[in-house]
Amino acid sequence: MGLSRRFLIKLAVAGLASGPAGAKLALGRTEVVDGQIAPGLLRRALDALERHRDSITSRDFIGVADFSLPSRAPRFHLVDLSDRSVRSHLVAHGRGSDPSRTGWLERFSNEPRSNATSAGAYRTGSVYMGAHGRSMRLEGLDPTNSNALSRAIVVHGAWYVSEQMIGFSGMLGRSQGCFAVADSSLPEIIMRLGPGRLIYADKA
């Protein structure tokens, strides 16, 4: 695969230009293909939708992030509740959740400055232009992610979330705890999961 000079410079600046280290750690673990979602995780997401029914005003689509999968897998699932169809996208986890950069989320954290991903139910909020371009605010609804607003955990696009990155290193880059997705995926995710909808993140 040809890699652009700009892409290689970005890798070097981000400290990711060390090749496919850690990719071998993924061997032997279960993955799902695009469009599939672990039934137990979906059940927990639907339970969260019901538990937070007073906070979630729009119930046509939900997002489910399956962090039991490696970052190279399409693990952010957009679920159409009218017919249970699923479209899956790449999503990065926080560097604090994967300090050794294996491509697997090892731990969740709700602590400030942890740079980790938090598990639980989120309510989507307003869309704004920030440091990462177009982004969508998130409010944590559970004790496990109650600091999401104060930690500025949002959905945003990121250059290090791409098939090109996977081809280079076998995994995505890492965020500071945000749901970083591919720039090409961001418009659909924001359109389907606009304000007042549920995103549920956990391991299957």
C-alpha positions as a printed NumPy array, in Angstrom:
array([[  0.   ,   0.   ,   0.   ],
       [  1.361,   3.423,  -0.931],
       [  1.653,   5.868,   1.963],
       [  1.667,   9.602,   1.414],
       [  4.465,  11.757,   2.817],
       [  1.877,  13.787,   4.776],
       [  0.533,  10.595,   6.369],
       [  4.028,   9.449,   7.378],
       [  4.779,  12.874,   8.891],
       [  1.575,  12.668,  10.935],
       [  2.582,   9.204,  12.151],
       [  5.978,  10.47 ,  13.246],
       [  4.512,  13.48 ,  15.075],
       [  1.999,  11.221,  16.839],
       [  4.684,   8.706,  17.788],
       [  3.081,   5.97 ,  15.686],
       [  5.751,   5.376,  13.063],
       [  7.104,   2.228,  14.663],
       [  5.412,  -0.246,  12.351],
       [  2.996,  -3.036,  13.249],
       [  4.062,  -3.572,  16.855],
       [  1.341,  -5.227,  18.894],
       [ -0.615,  -6.557,  15.919],
       [  0.359, -10.135,  16.758],
       [ -1.374,  -9.764,  20.131],
       [ -4.703,  -9.791,  18.332],
       [ -4.335, -13.391,  17.165],
       [ -6.862, -15.83 ,  18.53 ],
       [ -9.42 , -13.265,  19.688],
       [-12.956, -13.234,  18.367],
       [-14.065, -10.57 ,  15.888],
       [-17.336,  -9.773,  14.144],
       [-17.754,  -8.609,  10.577],
       [-19.305,  -5.347,   9.42 ],
       [-23.041,  -5.225,  10.053],
       [-23.073,  -7.707,  12.949],
       [-23.402,  -6.913,  16.635],
       [-23.058,  -9.109,  19.72 ],
       [-26.635,  -9.954,  20.821],
       [-25.857,  -9.598,  24.545],
       [-24.346,  -6.15 ,  24.039],
       [-27.334,  -5.04 ,  21.972],
       [-29.639,  -6.284,  24.732],
       [-27.758,  -4.202,  27.317],
       [-27.936,  -1.161,  25.041],
       [-31.696,  -1.572,  24.67 ],
       [-32.019,  -1.988,  28.431],
       [-30.1  ,   1.286,  28.833],
       [-32.447,   2.949,  26.341],
       [-35.383,   1.923,  28.518],
       [-33.62 ,   2.805,  31.782],
       [-32.891,   6.312,  30.528],
       [-36.159,   6.81 ,  28.664],
       [-36.739,  10.173,  30.357],
       [-33.403,  11.468,  29.026],
       [-33.399,   9.921,  25.536],
       [-36.017,  11.769,  23.521],
       [-35.312,  10.243,  20.088],
       [-35.53 ,   6.47 ,  19.78 ],
       [-35.137,   5.776,  16.073],
       [-31.367,   5.081,  16.027],
       [-28.837,   4.15 ,  18.691],
       [-25.07 ,   3.803,  18.601],
       [-23.364,   0.797,  20.203],
       [-19.579,   0.701,  20.636],
       [-18.229,  -2.818,  21.21 ],
       [-14.848,  -2.335,  22.842],
       [-14.279,  -6.062,  23.242],
       [-13.137,  -5.93 ,  19.606],
       [ -9.736,  -4.644,  18.424],
       [ -9.521,  -1.135,  17.033],
       [ -9.003,  -2.471,  13.501],
       [-12.554,  -3.915,  13.514],
       [-15.641,  -1.854,  12.587],
       [-16.968,  -1.769,  16.144],
       [-19.12 ,   1.365,  16.308],
       [-22.551,   0.137,  15.288],
       [-25.392,   2.369,  14.103],
       [-28.583,   0.441,  14.831],
       [-31.845,   1.343,  13.085],
       [-34.466,   0.392,  15.669],
       [-37.231,   0.229,  13.078],
       [-35.784,  -2.866,  11.422],
       [-32.682,  -3.705,  13.546],
       [-30.386,  -3.15 ,  10.562],
       [-26.815,  -2.241,  11.447],
       [-24.094,  -0.16 ,   9.801],
       [-20.664,  -0.41 ,  11.381],
       [-17.786,   2.073,  11.512],
       [-14.269,   2.282,  12.867],
       [-13.814,   4.021,  16.229],
       [-10.703,   4.641,  18.324],
       [-10.414,   4.137,  22.069],
       [ -8.526,   6.307,  24.53 ],
       [ -4.781,   6.044,  25.021],
       [ -5.353,   5.622,  28.751],
       [ -7.37 ,   2.494,  28.003],
       [ -4.511,   0.989,  25.959],
       [ -1.252,   2.377,  27.39 ],
       [  0.925,  -0.225,  25.657],
       [ -0.739,   0.432,  22.288],
       [ -1.813,  -3.12 ,  21.535],
       [ -4.937,  -2.107,  19.625],
       [ -7.157,  -3.597,  22.348],
       [ -9.006,  -1.693,  25.07 ],
       [ -7.662,  -3.03 ,  28.353],
       [ -9.57 ,  -0.89 ,  30.864],
       [-12.278,   1.74 ,  31.143],
       [-11.983,   4.825,  33.338],
       [-14.202,   7.751,  34.28 ],
       [-11.382,   9.648,  35.988],
       [-10.409,  13.161,  34.843],
       [ -7.142,  13.329,  32.891],
       [ -7.112,   9.528,  32.491],
       [ -7.303,   9.846,  28.667],
       [ -9.336,   6.629,  28.851],
       [-12.598,   5.505,  27.309],
       [-15.576,   5.294,  29.677],
       [-18.219,   2.576,  29.581],
       [-21.937,   3.25 ,  29.862],
       [-24.856,   5.091,  28.327],
       [-24.371,   8.522,  26.749],
       [-26.905,  11.07 ,  25.523],
       [-25.884,  12.86 ,  22.359],
       [-25.863,  16.641,  22.474],
       [-25.229,  19.621,  20.265],
       [-22.958,  19.674,  17.226],
       [-20.253,  22.349,  17.208],
       [-16.964,  23.302,  15.574],
       [-14.032,  22.622,  17.887],
       [-10.35 ,  21.743,  17.904],
       [-11.117,  18.566,  15.944],
       [-13.512,  20.234,  13.514],
       [-17.174,  19.268,  13.519],
       [-17.906,  17.427,  16.768],
       [-20.861,  16.235,  18.845],
       [-21.074,  16.679,  22.61 ],
       [-21.914,  13.731,  24.871],
       [-23.383,  13.535,  28.362],
       [-22.665,  10.456,  30.476],
       [-25.799,   9.019,  32.056],
       [-24.236,   6.306,  34.245],
       [-21.846,   6.38 ,  37.237],
       [-19.2  ,   4.829,  34.977],
       [-19.188,   7.818,  32.585],
       [-20.633,  10.655,  34.662],
       [-17.605,  12.888,  33.967],
       [-18.025,  12.819,  30.189],
       [-19.108,  16.471,  29.923],
       [-16.38 ,  17.811,  32.201],
       [-13.79 ,  15.635,  30.432],
       [-14.999,  16.984,  27.057],
       [-15.677,  13.477,  25.727],
       [-17.212,  13.967,  22.281],
       [-17.626,  12.307,  18.897],
       [-15.2  ,  13.746,  16.343],
       [-13.363,  12.81 ,  13.185],
       [ -9.666,  11.923,  13.293],
       [ -6.986,  11.324,  10.661],
       [ -5.653,   8.341,  12.62 ],
       [ -8.937,   6.459,  12.207],
       [ -8.726,   5.009,   8.705],
       [ -8.069,   1.882,   6.673],
       [ -4.742,   3.467,   5.749],
       [ -3.706,   3.513,   9.393],
       [ -4.772,  -0.111,   9.833],
       [ -2.788,  -1.09 ,   6.746],
       [  0.293,   0.624,   8.151],
       [  0.242,  -0.468,  11.79 ],
       [ -2.475,  -3.099,  12.127],
       [ -4.545,  -0.849,  14.397],
       [ -5.95 ,   2.65 ,  14.765],
       [ -4.368,   5.503,  16.65 ],
       [ -5.739,   6.401,  20.074],
       [ -7.848,   9.323,  21.261],
       [ -7.862,  11.112,  24.611],
       [-11.013,   9.244,  25.55 ],
       [-13.274,  10.584,  22.806],
       [-15.166,   8.502,  20.256],
       [-12.829,   9.354,  17.372],
       [-14.158,   8.079,  14.049],
       [-13.077,   8.29 ,  10.437],
       [-13.698,  11.669,   8.794],
       [-15.708,   9.818,   6.137],
       [-17.962,   8.254,   8.822],
       [-18.624,  11.411,  10.817],
       [-21.43 ,  12.877,   8.641],
       [-23.544,   9.705,   8.814],
       [-22.967,   9.256,  12.547],
       [-23.95 ,  12.848,  13.308],
       [-26.97 ,  12.637,  11.003],
       [-28.262,   9.387,  12.557],
       [-27.34 ,  10.186,  16.155],
       [-28.231,  13.853,  16.431],
       [-29.154,  15.4  ,  19.802],
       [-31.206,  13.358,  22.248],
       [-30.129,   9.842,  21.202],
       [-28.298,   7.019,  22.932],
       [-24.738,   5.816,  22.502],
       [-23.877,   2.775,  24.586],
       [-20.259,   1.704,  25.091],
       [-19.032,  -1.461,  26.762],
       [-17.466,  -4.84 ,  26.127],
       [-19.58 ,  -7.742,  24.904]])
